[in-house]
């Protein structure tokens, strides 16, 4: 096992589980150009096979879909007291 340099950035794995609302909704696989999402929940089918340039961009899109499912507008989070 090699030692990590102190300033080395953590690496994102080649594949990982994607969660929303504390449950698994799909998986992401590293592909040329970013990460491809594969939905395991039909509610997230609109993002199926889409390639996102960064994992963070995918997380935002999945969060937007989850908010819409809860009846909240995209990109808007409820006040902490309502969560």
CSV table of C-alpha atoms in Angstrom, one decimal:
chain,number,residue,atom,x,y,z
A,1,UNK,CA,0.0,0.0,0.0
A,2,UNK,CA,1.5,3.4,-0.9
A,3,UNK,CA,1.5,6.4,1.4
A,4,UNK,CA,-0.5,9.4,0.4
A,5,UNK,CA,1.2,12.7,0.2
A,6,UNK,CA,0.0,15.2,2.7
A,7,UNK,CA,-1.4,17.6,0.1
A,8,UNK,CA,-2.8,14.9,-2.3
A,9,UNK,CA,-6.4,15.4,-3.2
A,10,UNK,CA,-8.7,12.5,-2.4
A,11,UNK,CA,-9.7,10.5,-5.4
A,12,UNK,CA,-13.3,9.7,-6.3
A,13,UNK,CA,-13.8,6.0,-7.0
A,14,UNK,CA,-14.6,4.7,-10.5
A,15,UNK,CA,-18.1,3.7,-9.3
A,16,UNK,CA,-20.2,4.6,-6.4
A,17,UNK,CA,-23.7,4.4,-5.0
A,18,UNK,CA,-25.9,7.5,-5.4
A,19,UNK,CA,-28.3,8.3,-2.5
A,20,UNK,CA,-31.2,10.8,-2.1
A,21,UNK,CA,-33.5,11.1,0.9
A,22,UNK,CA,-31.4,8.5,2.8
A,23,UNK,CA,-31.9,5.8,0.3
A,24,UNK,CA,-30.1,4.4,-2.7
A,25,UNK,CA,-31.5,5.7,-6.0
A,26,UNK,CA,-28.8,4.5,-8.4
A,27,UNK,CA,-25.1,4.1,-9.2
A,28,UNK,CA,-22.5,6.2,-11.0
A,29,UNK,CA,-19.8,4.8,-13.2
A,30,UNK,CA,-16.7,6.8,-14.3
A,31,UNK,CA,-16.7,7.1,-18.1
A,32,UNK,CA,-14.8,9.4,-20.5
A,33,UNK,CA,-16.1,12.9,-19.9
A,34,UNK,CA,-17.4,12.3,-16.4
A,35,UNK,CA,-19.8,10.0,-14.5
A,36,UNK,CA,-22.7,8.1,-16.0
A,37,UNK,CA,-25.8,7.7,-13.8
A,38,UNK,CA,-27.9,4.5,-13.8
A,39,UNK,CA,-31.1,4.7,-11.8
A,40,UNK,CA,-32.3,1.9,-9.5
A,41,UNK,CA,-35.4,3.9,-8.7
A,42,UNK,CA,-37.8,4.7,-11.5
A,43,UNK,CA,-38.4,8.2,-9.9
A,44,UNK,CA,-34.9,9.1,-11.0
A,45,UNK,CA,-35.2,7.7,-14.6
A,46,UNK,CA,-34.9,11.1,-16.2
A,47,UNK,CA,-31.2,11.1,-15.2
A,48,UNK,CA,-30.7,7.5,-16.5
A,49,UNK,CA,-27.6,7.1,-18.7
A,50,UNK,CA,-26.8,10.8,-18.5
A,51,UNK,CA,-23.1,11.7,-18.3
A,52,UNK,CA,-22.3,14.4,-15.8
A,53,UNK,CA,-18.9,16.2,-16.0
A,54,UNK,CA,-18.4,16.0,-12.2
A,55,UNK,CA,-19.8,14.0,-9.4
A,56,UNK,CA,-21.0,17.2,-7.7
A,57,UNK,CA,-23.1,18.1,-10.8
A,58,UNK,CA,-24.7,14.7,-10.6
A,59,UNK,CA,-25.4,15.2,-6.9
A,60,UNK,CA,-27.1,18.5,-7.6
A,61,UNK,CA,-29.3,17.1,-10.3
A,62,UNK,CA,-30.3,14.1,-8.2
A,63,UNK,CA,-31.1,16.4,-5.3
A,64,UNK,CA,-33.3,18.5,-7.6
A,65,UNK,CA,-35.2,15.5,-8.7
A,66,UNK,CA,-35.6,14.4,-5.0
A,67,UNK,CA,-36.9,17.9,-4.1
A,68,UNK,CA,-39.4,17.8,-6.9
A,69,UNK,CA,-40.7,14.4,-5.7
A,70,UNK,CA,-41.2,16.0,-2.3
A,71,UNK,CA,-43.2,18.8,-3.9
A,72,UNK,CA,-40.5,21.4,-3.5
A,73,UNK,CA,-39.2,23.6,-6.4
A,74,UNK,CA,-35.8,22.7,-7.9
A,75,UNK,CA,-32.8,24.3,-6.1
A,76,UNK,CA,-34.8,25.5,-3.1
A,77,UNK,CA,-34.4,23.9,0.3
A,78,UNK,CA,-37.0,24.3,3.0
A,79,UNK,CA,-36.1,26.2,6.2
A,80,UNK,CA,-34.3,24.0,8.8
A,81,UNK,CA,-37.3,24.0,11.1
A,82,UNK,CA,-39.4,22.2,8.4
A,83,UNK,CA,-36.9,19.5,7.7
